[in-house]
Amino acid sequence: MSRILYADVEKRAGTTEPALFEDETGAVPATSFEYGDTLYAKLQRLGGKINVEQRGIERVPDDERTDNSYWNIGSMWLAANMVVPSFTIGVLGKPLFAMGFVDSVLVIIFFNMIAVMTVCFFSAFGPAFGLRQMVLSRFWFGWWGVKLIAIFNVLACIGWAAANIIVGAQLINAVNPSVPGYAGILIIAFCTQLVVFFGYRAVYVYEYWSWIPTFIFFLVVLGVFAHSGDFVNIPINFGRAELGSVLSYGSTVFGFGTGYTSFAADYTVYQPSNRPRRK
């Protein structure tokens, strides 16, 4: 049984605001967004025809959680981390923290394992509740407290997007100097907006394949560097200096990995609610 999301129907009298319907679990079916003759409803119907994700932060009903693929989740996180900023952080060990190859690799592996724990933990809440991460955070921070967290999340996402776009524009300019930096920024921003406009499914389709050219690029860079003769290994040091370098570099790696926690559940809301949390 479904009910109108707004309990006081009289307050909506004479308005053009579309009625949303929720079931006994609080989930909102996608079809409810298309109800009515308002411009909003017409745009929702148009979006449904071209496979645009129609919902926002509303809870996803169980019958719409049809994504059963573990590889969709895995490839999404693989593509999200196989980017130039990841490569940049990976090479900071020697020039910034005076660490060798072996201890840098150990720090990267160990602190990444710690960082992904929070991402994995909160990703499991997506299938269980069908809610986005910021909505779930109301449980811990309350109605007003989570607004501050949401602001921090927006600022972090803006900074992360700016870093990616600027670095990407620099790469385009390095490959093709005739493309100025501002043009590269506009190209990447437009292409990104085109993908995210269609929502969940389009993001997964893109991420499903986008890691492959990046992986090939990383292999080419590795091969060129291996044959350049510039590799100089620094032996593992001991003492307080090494401890400080390990903790400093580790905090950098940890901050990069755990930054995805603020939207971890967003990418699993269409997974079945009976999905085992340990998987």
PDB file of C-alpha atoms in Angstrom:
ATOM      1  CA  MET A   1       0.000   0.000   0.000  1.00  0.00           C
ATOM      2  CA  SER A   2       1.257   3.473  -0.877  1.00  0.00           C
ATOM      3  CA  ARG A   3       0.478   6.803   0.688  1.00  0.00           C
ATOM      4  CA  ILE A   4       1.053  10.433  -0.267  1.00  0.00           C
ATOM      5  CA  LEU A   5       4.393  11.625   1.001  1.00  0.00           C
ATOM      6  CA  TYR A   6       2.894  14.857   2.317  1.00  0.00           C
ATOM      7  CA  ALA A   7       0.583  14.017   5.210  1.00  0.00           C
ATOM      8  CA  ASP A   8      -1.318  17.314   5.231  1.00  0.00           C
ATOM      9  CA  VAL A   9      -3.009  17.352   1.829  1.00  0.00           C
ATOM     10  CA  GLU A  10      -4.778  20.647   2.584  1.00  0.00           C
ATOM     11  CA  LYS A  11      -1.444  22.467   2.624  1.00  0.00           C
ATOM     12  CA  ARG A  12      -0.921  21.384  -0.971  1.00  0.00           C
ATOM     13  CA  ALA A  13      -4.309  22.630  -2.146  1.00  0.00           C
ATOM     14  CA  GLY A  14      -4.009  24.960  -5.108  1.00  0.00           C
ATOM     15  CA  THR A  15      -0.307  24.228  -5.635  1.00  0.00           C
ATOM     16  CA  THR A  16       1.365  22.707  -8.668  1.00  0.00           C
ATOM     17  CA  GLU A  17       3.807  20.688  -6.596  1.00  0.00           C
ATOM     18  CA  PRO A  18       3.753  17.031  -7.686  1.00  0.00           C
ATOM     19  CA  ALA A  19       2.555  14.428  -5.217  1.00  0.00           C
ATOM     20  CA  LEU A  20       5.102  11.786  -4.297  1.00  0.00           C
ATOM     21  CA  PHE A  21       3.975   8.428  -2.996  1.00  0.00           C
ATOM     22  CA  GLU A  22       5.816   6.211  -0.569  1.00  0.00           C
ATOM     23  CA  ASP A  23       5.131   2.683   0.609  1.00  0.00           C
ATOM     24  CA  GLU A  24       5.049   1.442   4.182  1.00  0.00           C
ATOM     25  CA  THR A  25       8.863   1.320   4.258  1.00  0.00           C
ATOM     26  CA  GLY A  26       9.226   4.954   3.196  1.00  0.00           C
ATOM     27  CA  ALA A  27      10.493   4.065  -0.290  1.00  0.00           C
ATOM     28  CA  VAL A  28       9.385   6.220  -3.231  1.00  0.00           C
ATOM     29  CA  PRO A  29       8.701   4.422  -6.557  1.00  0.00           C
ATOM     30  CA  ALA A  30      10.176   6.014  -9.662  1.00  0.00           C
ATOM     31  CA  THR A  31       6.741   6.192 -11.302  1.00  0.00           C
ATOM     32  CA  SER A  32       5.533   8.650  -8.660  1.00  0.00           C
ATOM     33  CA  PHE A  33       7.865  11.313 -10.040  1.00  0.00           C
ATOM     34  CA  GLU A  34       5.944  11.242 -13.326  1.00  0.00           C
ATOM     35  CA  TYR A  35       2.551  11.845 -11.736  1.00  0.00           C
ATOM     36  CA  GLY A  36       0.647  14.976 -12.804  1.00  0.00           C
ATOM     37  CA  ASP A  37       0.712  17.503 -15.625  1.00  0.00           C
ATOM     38  CA  THR A  38       3.263  19.913 -14.191  1.00  0.00           C
ATOM     39  CA  LEU A  39       6.470  20.826 -15.984  1.00  0.00           C
ATOM     40  CA  TYR A  40       8.348  18.790 -13.393  1.00  0.00           C
ATOM     41  CA  ALA A  41       6.285  15.686 -14.149  1.00  0.00           C
ATOM     42  CA  LYS A  42       6.678  16.167 -17.899  1.00  0.00           C
ATOM     43  CA  LEU A  43      10.447  16.476 -17.538  1.00  0.00           C
ATOM     44  CA  GLN A  44      10.454  13.343 -15.393  1.00  0.00           C
ATOM     45  CA  ARG A  45       8.546  11.428 -18.064  1.00  0.00           C
ATOM     46  CA  LEU A  46      10.988  12.657 -20.696  1.00  0.00           C
ATOM     47  CA  GLY A  47      13.905  11.655 -18.502  1.00  0.00           C
ATOM     48  CA  GLY A  48      12.428   8.202 -18.026  1.00  0.00           C
ATOM     49  CA  LYS A  49      12.217   7.707 -21.782  1.00  0.00           C
ATOM     50  CA  ILE A  50      15.920   8.459 -22.266  1.00  0.00           C
ATOM     51  CA  ASN A  51      16.971   6.443 -19.183  1.00  0.00           C
ATOM     52  CA  VAL A  52      17.892   9.379 -16.967  1.00  0.00           C
ATOM     53  CA  GLU A  53      17.937   8.527 -13.270  1.00  0.00           C
ATOM     54  CA  GLN A  54      14.794  10.200 -11.963  1.00  0.00           C
ATOM     55  CA  ARG A  55      15.201  10.028  -8.217  1.00  0.00           C
ATOM     56  CA  GLY A  56      17.301  12.110  -5.886  1.00  0.00           C
ATOM     57  CA  ILE A  57      17.727  11.283  -2.201  1.00  0.00           C
ATOM     58  CA  GLU A  58      14.467   9.339  -1.886  1.00  0.00           C
ATOM     59  CA  ARG A  59      14.662   5.756  -0.693  1.00  0.00           C
ATOM     60  CA  VAL A  60      14.797   3.152  -3.478  1.00  0.00           C
ATOM     61  CA  PRO A  61      12.043   0.482  -3.285  1.00  0.00           C
ATOM     62  CA  ASP A  62      13.078  -3.161  -3.149  1.00  0.00           C
ATOM     63  CA  ASP A  63      11.545  -3.963  -6.534  1.00  0.00           C
ATOM     64  CA  GLU A  64      13.765  -1.345  -8.210  1.00  0.00           C
ATOM     65  CA  ARG A  65      17.016  -2.666  -6.759  1.00  0.00           C
ATOM     66  CA  THR A  66      17.909  -4.808  -9.735  1.00  0.00           C
ATOM     67  CA  ASP A  67      21.695  -4.380  -9.881  1.00  0.00           C
ATOM     68  CA  ASN A  68      23.044  -7.797  -8.867  1.00  0.00           C
ATOM     69  CA  SER A  69      26.561  -7.369 -10.230  1.00  0.00           C
ATOM     70  CA  TYR A  70      29.540  -7.282  -7.896  1.00  0.00           C
ATOM     71  CA  TRP A  71      31.726  -6.336 -10.841  1.00  0.00           C
ATOM     72  CA  ASN A  72      29.757  -3.118 -11.342  1.00  0.00           C
ATOM     73  CA  ILE A  73      30.769  -2.004  -7.868  1.00  0.00           C
ATOM     74  CA  GLY A  74      34.320  -3.279  -8.226  1.00  0.00           C
ATOM     75  CA  SER A  75      34.927  -1.683 -11.622  1.00  0.00           C
ATOM     76  CA  MET A  76      33.450   1.598 -10.402  1.00  0.00           C
ATOM     77  CA  TRP A  77      35.885   1.847  -7.497  1.00  0.00           C
ATOM     78  CA  LEU A  78      38.713   0.559  -9.682  1.00  0.00           C
ATOM     79  CA  ALA A  79      38.129   3.297 -12.246  1.00  0.00           C
ATOM     80  CA  ALA A  80      37.638   5.953  -9.566  1.00  0.00           C
ATOM     81  CA  ASN A  81      41.039   5.174  -8.057  1.00  0.00           C
ATOM     82  CA  MET A  82      42.975   4.499 -11.256  1.00  0.00           C
ATOM     83  CA  VAL A  83      43.403   8.190 -11.982  1.00  0.00           C
ATOM     84  CA  VAL A  84      46.282  10.642 -12.229  1.00  0.00           C
ATOM     85  CA  PRO A  85      45.917  11.933  -8.620  1.00  0.00           C
ATOM     86  CA  SER A  86      46.367   8.347  -7.395  1.00  0.00           C
ATOM     87  CA  PHE A  87      49.528   8.094  -9.468  1.00  0.00           C
ATOM     88  CA  THR A  88      50.725  11.408  -8.049  1.00  0.00           C
ATOM     89  CA  ILE A  89      50.227  10.319  -4.444  1.00  0.00           C
ATOM     90  CA  GLY A  90      51.942   7.028  -5.188  1.00  0.00           C
ATOM     91  CA  VAL A  91      55.200   8.728  -6.189  1.00  0.00           C
ATOM     92  CA  LEU A  92      55.398  11.144  -3.249  1.00  0.00           C
ATOM     93  CA  GLY A  93      57.333   8.722  -1.054  1.00  0.00           C
ATOM     94  CA  LYS A  94      60.800   9.515  -2.369  1.00  0.00           C
ATOM     95  CA  PRO A  95      60.751  13.248  -3.243  1.00  0.00           C
ATOM     96  CA  LEU A  96      58.632  14.464  -0.325  1.00  0.00           C
ATOM     97  CA  PHE A  97      59.258  11.981   2.487  1.00  0.00           C
ATOM     98  CA  ALA A  98      62.731  10.639   1.566  1.00  0.00           C
ATOM     99  CA  MET A  99      61.504   7.054   1.571  1.00  0.00           C
ATOM    100  CA  GLY A 100      62.693   4.149  -0.537  1.00  0.00           C
ATOM    101  CA  PHE A 101      60.718   1.975  -2.918  1.00  0.00           C
ATOM    102  CA  VAL A 102      60.038  -0.908  -0.536  1.00  0.00           C
ATOM    103  CA  ASP A 103      58.895   1.128   2.461  1.00  0.00           C
ATOM    104  CA  SER A 104      56.806   3.396   0.205  1.00  0.00           C
ATOM    105  CA  VAL A 105      54.997   0.391  -1.264  1.00  0.00           C
ATOM    106  CA  LEU A 106      54.397  -1.056   2.194  1.00  0.00           C
ATOM    107  CA  VAL A 107      52.975   2.252   3.425  1.00  0.00           C
ATOM    108  CA  ILE A 108      50.692   2.525   0.386  1.00  0.00           C
ATOM    109  CA  ILE A 109      49.344  -1.011   0.812  1.00  0.00           C
ATOM    110  CA  PHE A 110      48.933  -0.899   4.592  1.00  0.00           C
ATOM    111  CA  PHE A 111      47.303   2.521   4.889  1.00  0.00           C
ATOM    112  CA  ASN A 112      45.074   1.873   1.884  1.00  0.00           C
ATOM    113  CA  MET A 113      43.808  -1.262   3.595  1.00  0.00           C
ATOM    114  CA  ILE A 114      42.890   0.843   6.624  1.00  0.00           C
ATOM    115  CA  ALA A 115      41.347   3.619   4.524  1.00  0.00           C
ATOM    116  CA  VAL A 116      39.021   1.368   2.535  1.00  0.00           C
ATOM    117  CA  MET A 117      37.520  -0.138   5.683  1.00  0.00           C
ATOM    118  CA  THR A 118      35.255   2.861   6.230  1.00  0.00           C
ATOM    119  CA  VAL A 119      34.289   2.921   2.555  1.00  0.00           C
ATOM    120  CA  CYS A 120      33.444  -0.791   2.598  1.00  0.00           C
ATOM    121  CA  PHE A 121      31.545  -0.473   5.869  1.00  0.00           C
ATOM    122  CA  PHE A 122      29.292   2.353   4.733  1.00  0.00           C
ATOM    123  CA  SER A 123      28.844   0.866   1.257  1.00  0.00           C
ATOM    124  CA  ALA A 124      27.000  -1.994   2.943  1.00  0.00           C
ATOM    125  CA  PHE A 125      24.343   0.455   4.158  1.00  0.00           C
ATOM    126  CA  GLY A 126      23.235   1.233   0.594  1.00  0.00           C
ATOM    127  CA  PRO A 127      21.623  -2.165  -0.076  1.00  0.00           C
ATOM    128  CA  ALA A 128      20.289  -2.409   3.474  1.00  0.00           C
ATOM    129  CA  PHE A 129      18.408   0.899   3.463  1.00  0.00           C
ATOM    130  CA  GLY A 130      18.336   2.093  -0.152  1.00  0.00           C
ATOM    131  CA  LEU A 131      19.378   5.576   0.973  1.00  0.00           C
ATOM    132  CA  ARG A 132      22.216   7.892  -0.029  1.00  0.00           C
ATOM    133  CA  GLN A 133      25.114   8.399   2.340  1.00  0.00           C
ATOM    134  CA  MET A 134      24.239  11.941   3.409  1.00  0.00           C
ATOM    135  CA  VAL A 135      20.677  10.864   4.215  1.00  0.00           C
ATOM    136  CA  LEU A 136      21.979   7.936   6.251  1.00  0.00           C
ATOM    137  CA  SER A 137      24.235  10.340   8.130  1.00  0.00           C
ATOM    138  CA  ARG A 138      21.173  11.936   9.714  1.00  0.00           C
ATOM    139  CA  PHE A 139      21.141   8.964  12.081  1.00  0.00           C
ATOM    140  CA  TRP A 140      24.563   9.898  13.483  1.00  0.00           C
ATOM    141  CA  PHE A 141      24.500  13.708  13.244  1.00  0.00           C
ATOM    142  CA  GLY A 142      20.809  14.580  13.400  1.00  0.00           C
ATOM    143  CA  TRP A 143      18.671  16.712  11.097  1.00  0.00           C
ATOM    144  CA  TRP A 144      20.657  19.924  11.577  1.00  0.00           C
ATOM    145  CA  GLY A 145      24.078  18.464  12.238  1.00  0.00           C
ATOM    146  CA  VAL A 146      24.148  16.592   8.947  1.00  0.00           C
ATOM    147  CA  LYS A 147      23.664  19.857   7.062  1.00  0.00           C
ATOM    148  CA  LEU A 148      27.121  20.942   8.183  1.00  0.00           C
ATOM    149  CA  ILE A 149      28.509  17.568   7.107  1.00  0.00           C
ATOM    150  CA  ALA A 150      26.801  17.986   3.737  1.00  0.00           C
ATOM    151  CA  ILE A 151      28.452  21.394   3.293  1.00  0.00           C
ATOM    152  CA  PHE A 152      31.852  19.866   4.038  1.00  0.00           C
ATOM    153  CA  ASN A 153      31.086  17.109   1.549  1.00  0.00           C
ATOM    154  CA  VAL A 154      30.155  19.620  -1.155  1.00  0.00           C
ATOM    155  CA  LEU A 155      33.367  21.580  -0.582  1.00  0.00           C
ATOM    156  CA  ALA A 156      35.447  18.400  -0.675  1.00  0.00           C
ATOM    157  CA  CYS A 157      33.792  17.265  -3.910  1.00  0.00           C
ATOM    158  CA  ILE A 158      34.342  20.678  -5.504  1.00  0.00           C
ATOM    159  CA  GLY A 159      38.017  20.595  -4.560  1.00  0.00           C
ATOM    160  CA  TRP A 160      38.410  17.027  -5.795  1.00  0.00           C
ATOM    161  CA  ALA A 161      36.663  17.815  -9.085  1.00  0.00           C
ATOM    162  CA  ALA A 162      38.785  20.935  -9.580  1.00  0.00           C
ATOM    163  CA  ALA A 163      41.999  18.979  -9.018  1.00  0.00           C
ATOM    164  CA  ASN A 164      40.976  16.273 -11.483  1.00  0.00           C
ATOM    165  CA  ILE A 165      39.809  18.716 -14.138  1.00  0.00           C
ATOM    166  CA  ILE A 166      42.925  20.890 -13.928  1.00  0.00           C
ATOM    167  CA  VAL A 167      45.289  17.910 -14.068  1.00  0.00           C
ATOM    168  CA  GLY A 168      43.303  16.448 -16.951  1.00  0.00           C
ATOM    169  CA  ALA A 169      43.463  19.741 -18.831  1.00  0.00           C
ATOM    170  CA  GLN A 170      47.229  19.842 -18.323  1.00  0.00           C
ATOM    171  CA  LEU A 171      47.529  16.336 -19.763  1.00  0.00           C
ATOM    172  CA  ILE A 172      45.485  17.329 -22.809  1.00  0.00           C
ATOM    173  CA  ASN A 173      47.721  20.357 -23.299  1.00  0.00           C
ATOM    174  CA  ALA A 174      50.848  18.208 -22.938  1.00  0.00           C
ATOM    175  CA  VAL A 175      49.618  15.815 -25.623  1.00  0.00           C
ATOM    176  CA  ASN A 176      48.232  18.554 -27.873  1.00  0.00           C
ATOM    177  CA  PRO A 177      49.759  21.987 -27.138  1.00  0.00           C
ATOM    178  CA  SER A 178      47.275  23.633 -29.496  1.00  0.00           C
ATOM    179  CA  VAL A 179      44.542  23.015 -26.891  1.00  0.00           C
ATOM    180  CA  PRO A 180      44.873  25.729 -24.217  1.00  0.00           C
ATOM    181  CA  GLY A 181      44.306  24.972 -20.563  1.00  0.00           C
ATOM    182  CA  TYR A 182      40.905  26.640 -20.314  1.00  0.00           C
ATOM    183  CA  ALA A 183      39.662  24.668 -23.336  1.00  0.00           C
ATOM    184  CA  GLY A 184      40.784  21.415 -21.732  1.00  0.00           C
ATOM    185  CA  ILE A 185      38.932  22.352 -18.548  1.00  0.00           C
ATOM    186  CA  LEU A 186      35.749  23.053 -20.511  1.00  0.00           C
ATOM    187  CA  ILE A 187      36.044  19.794 -22.464  1.00  0.00           C
ATOM    188  CA  ILE A 188      36.488  17.651 -19.359  1.00  0.00           C
ATOM    189  CA  ALA A 189      33.779  19.503 -17.423  1.00  0.00           C
ATOM    190  CA  PHE A 190      31.288  19.099 -20.278  1.00  0.00           C
ATOM    191  CA  CYS A 191      32.044  15.396 -20.766  1.00  0.00           C
ATOM    192  CA  THR A 192      31.757  14.794 -17.022  1.00  0.00           C
ATOM    193  CA  GLN A 193      28.453  16.636 -16.849  1.00  0.00           C
ATOM    194  CA  LEU A 194      27.148  14.609 -19.776  1.00  0.00           C
ATOM    195  CA  VAL A 195      27.860  11.343 -17.962  1.00  0.00           C
ATOM    196  CA  VAL A 196      26.542  12.340 -14.537  1.00  0.00           C
ATOM    197  CA  PHE A 197      23.421  13.895 -16.071  1.00  0.00           C
ATOM    198  CA  PHE A 198      22.088  10.421 -16.811  1.00  0.00           C
ATOM    199  CA  GLY A 199      22.832   9.245 -13.289  1.00  0.00           C
ATOM    200  CA  TYR A 200      23.534   5.856 -11.769  1.00  0.00           C
ATOM    201  CA  ARG A 201      23.440   3.594 -14.824  1.00  0.00           C
ATOM    202  CA  ALA A 202      25.489   5.876 -17.059  1.00  0.00           C
ATOM    203  CA  VAL A 203      28.155   6.278 -14.387  1.00  0.00           C
ATOM    204  CA  TYR A 204      28.465   2.518 -14.033  1.00  0.00           C
ATOM    205  CA  VAL A 205      28.628   1.963 -17.795  1.00  0.00           C
ATOM    206  CA  TYR A 206      31.351   4.589 -18.101  1.00  0.00           C
ATOM    207  CA  GLU A 207      33.371   3.347 -15.129  1.00  0.00           C
ATOM    208  CA  TYR A 208      33.000  -0.239 -16.346  1.00  0.00           C
ATOM    209  CA  TRP A 209      35.338   0.541 -19.248  1.00  0.00           C
ATOM    210  CA  SER A 210      37.150   3.770 -18.356  1.00  0.00           C
ATOM    211  CA  TRP A 211      39.787   2.101 -16.170  1.00  0.00           C
ATOM    212  CA  ILE A 212      41.196   0.163 -19.148  1.00  0.00           C
ATOM    213  CA  PRO A 213      42.871   3.061 -21.052  1.00  0.00           C
ATOM    214  CA  THR A 214      44.142   4.485 -17.767  1.00  0.00           C
ATOM    215  CA  PHE A 215      45.632   1.123 -16.846  1.00  0.00           C
ATOM    216  CA  ILE A 216      47.360   0.939 -20.235  1.00  0.00           C
ATOM    217  CA  PHE A 217      48.688   4.466 -19.714  1.00  0.00           C
ATOM    218  CA  PHE A 218      50.111   3.488 -16.324  1.00  0.00           C
ATOM    219  CA  LEU A 219      51.790   0.434 -17.863  1.00  0.00           C
ATOM    220  CA  VAL A 220      53.378   2.603 -20.562  1.00  0.00           C
ATOM    221  CA  VAL A 221      54.682   5.045 -17.952  1.00  0.00           C
ATOM    222  CA  LEU A 222      56.037   2.146 -15.898  1.00  0.00           C
ATOM    223  CA  GLY A 223      57.763   0.641 -18.926  1.00  0.00           C
ATOM    224  CA  VAL A 224      59.338   3.936 -19.977  1.00  0.00           C
ATOM    225  CA  PHE A 225      60.572   4.601 -16.456  1.00  0.00           C
ATOM    226  CA  ALA A 226      61.941   1.069 -16.061  1.00  0.00           C
ATOM    227  CA  HIS A 227      64.054   1.461 -19.215  1.00  0.00           C
ATOM    228  CA  SER A 228      65.179   4.999 -18.442  1.00  0.00           C
ATOM    229  CA  GLY A 229      67.766   3.960 -15.870  1.00  0.00           C
ATOM    230  CA  ASP A 230      66.603   6.658 -13.454  1.00  0.00           C
ATOM    231  CA  PHE A 231      65.361   4.262 -10.792  1.00  0.00           C
ATOM    232  CA  VAL A 232      67.420   4.604  -7.617  1.00  0.00           C
ATOM    233  CA  ASN A 233      66.285   2.618  -4.607  1.00  0.00           C
ATOM    234  CA  ILE A 234      66.786   4.143  -1.169  1.00  0.00           C
ATOM    235  CA  PRO A 235      67.377   1.542   1.565  1.00  0.00           C
ATOM    236  CA  ILE A 236      64.837   1.330   4.368  1.00  0.00           C
ATOM    237  CA  ASN A 237      65.809   3.633   7.219  1.00  0.00           C
ATOM    238  CA  PHE A 238      65.126   3.205  10.909  1.00  0.00           C
ATOM    239  CA  GLY A 239      64.514   5.488  13.842  1.00  0.00           C
ATOM    240  CA  ARG A 240      62.324   8.493  14.496  1.00  0.00           C
ATOM    241  CA  ALA A 241      62.966  10.080  11.112  1.00  0.00           C
ATOM    242  CA  GLU A 242      61.664   7.013   9.299  1.00  0.00           C
ATOM    243  CA  LEU A 243      58.722   6.758  11.687  1.00  0.00           C
ATOM    244  CA  GLY A 244      57.787  10.368  10.982  1.00  0.00           C
ATOM    245  CA  SER A 245      58.036   9.804   7.239  1.00  0.00           C
ATOM    246  CA  VAL A 246      55.906   6.662   7.422  1.00  0.00           C
ATOM    247  CA  LEU A 247      53.168   8.334   9.458  1.00  0.00           C
ATOM    248  CA  SER A 248      53.187  11.491   7.327  1.00  0.00           C
ATOM    249  CA  TYR A 249      53.058   9.607   4.058  1.00  0.00           C
ATOM    250  CA  GLY A 250      50.563   7.158   5.502  1.00  0.00           C
ATOM    251  CA  SER A 251      48.218   9.971   6.532  1.00  0.00           C
ATOM    252  CA  THR A 252      48.355  11.306   2.975  1.00  0.00           C
ATOM    253  CA  VAL A 253      47.466   7.907   1.538  1.00  0.00           C
ATOM    254  CA  PHE A 254      44.774   7.366   4.168  1.00  0.00           C
ATOM    255  CA  GLY A 255      43.187  10.756   3.510  1.00  0.00           C
ATOM    256  CA  PHE A 256      42.960  10.005  -0.189  1.00  0.00           C
ATOM    257  CA  GLY A 257      41.334   6.602   0.286  1.00  0.00           C
ATOM    258  CA  THR A 258      38.920   7.418   3.080  1.00  0.00           C
ATOM    259  CA  GLY A 259      37.670  10.509   1.252  1.00  0.00           C
ATOM    260  CA  TYR A 260      35.197   8.318  -0.622  1.00  0.00           C
ATOM    261  CA  THR A 261      33.359   7.472   2.598  1.00  0.00           C
ATOM    262  CA  SER A 262      31.061  10.493   2.370  1.00  0.00           C
ATOM    263  CA  PHE A 263      29.274   9.008  -0.657  1.00  0.00           C
ATOM    264  CA  ALA A 264      30.054   5.305  -0.294  1.00  0.00           C
ATOM    265  CA  ALA A 265      26.433   4.167   0.010  1.00  0.00           C
ATOM    266  CA  ASP A 266      25.357   6.208  -3.023  1.00  0.00           C
ATOM    267  CA  TYR A 267      26.749   3.591  -5.395  1.00  0.00           C
ATOM    268  CA  THR A 268      25.040   0.593  -3.806  1.00  0.00           C
ATOM    269  CA  VAL A 269      21.453   1.827  -3.336  1.00  0.00           C
ATOM    270  CA  TYR A 270      20.292  -0.232  -6.320  1.00  0.00           C
ATOM    271  CA  GLN A 271      21.789  -3.439  -4.940  1.00  0.00           C
ATOM    272  CA  PRO A 272      19.252  -5.944  -3.495  1.00  0.00           C
ATOM    273  CA  SER A 273      18.426  -5.459   0.168  1.00  0.00           C
ATOM    274  CA  ASN A 274      19.306  -9.101   0.911  1.00  0.00           C
ATOM    275  CA  ARG A 275      22.868  -8.616  -0.320  1.00  0.00           C
ATOM    276  CA  PRO A 276      25.299 -10.216   2.205  1.00  0.00           C
ATOM    277  CA  ARG A 277      27.219  -7.426   3.935  1.00  0.00           C
ATOM    278  CA  ARG A 278      30.455  -9.418   4.097  1.00  0.00           C
ATOM    279  CA  LYS A 279      30.630  -9.578   0.305  1.00  0.00           C
TER     280      LYS A 279
END
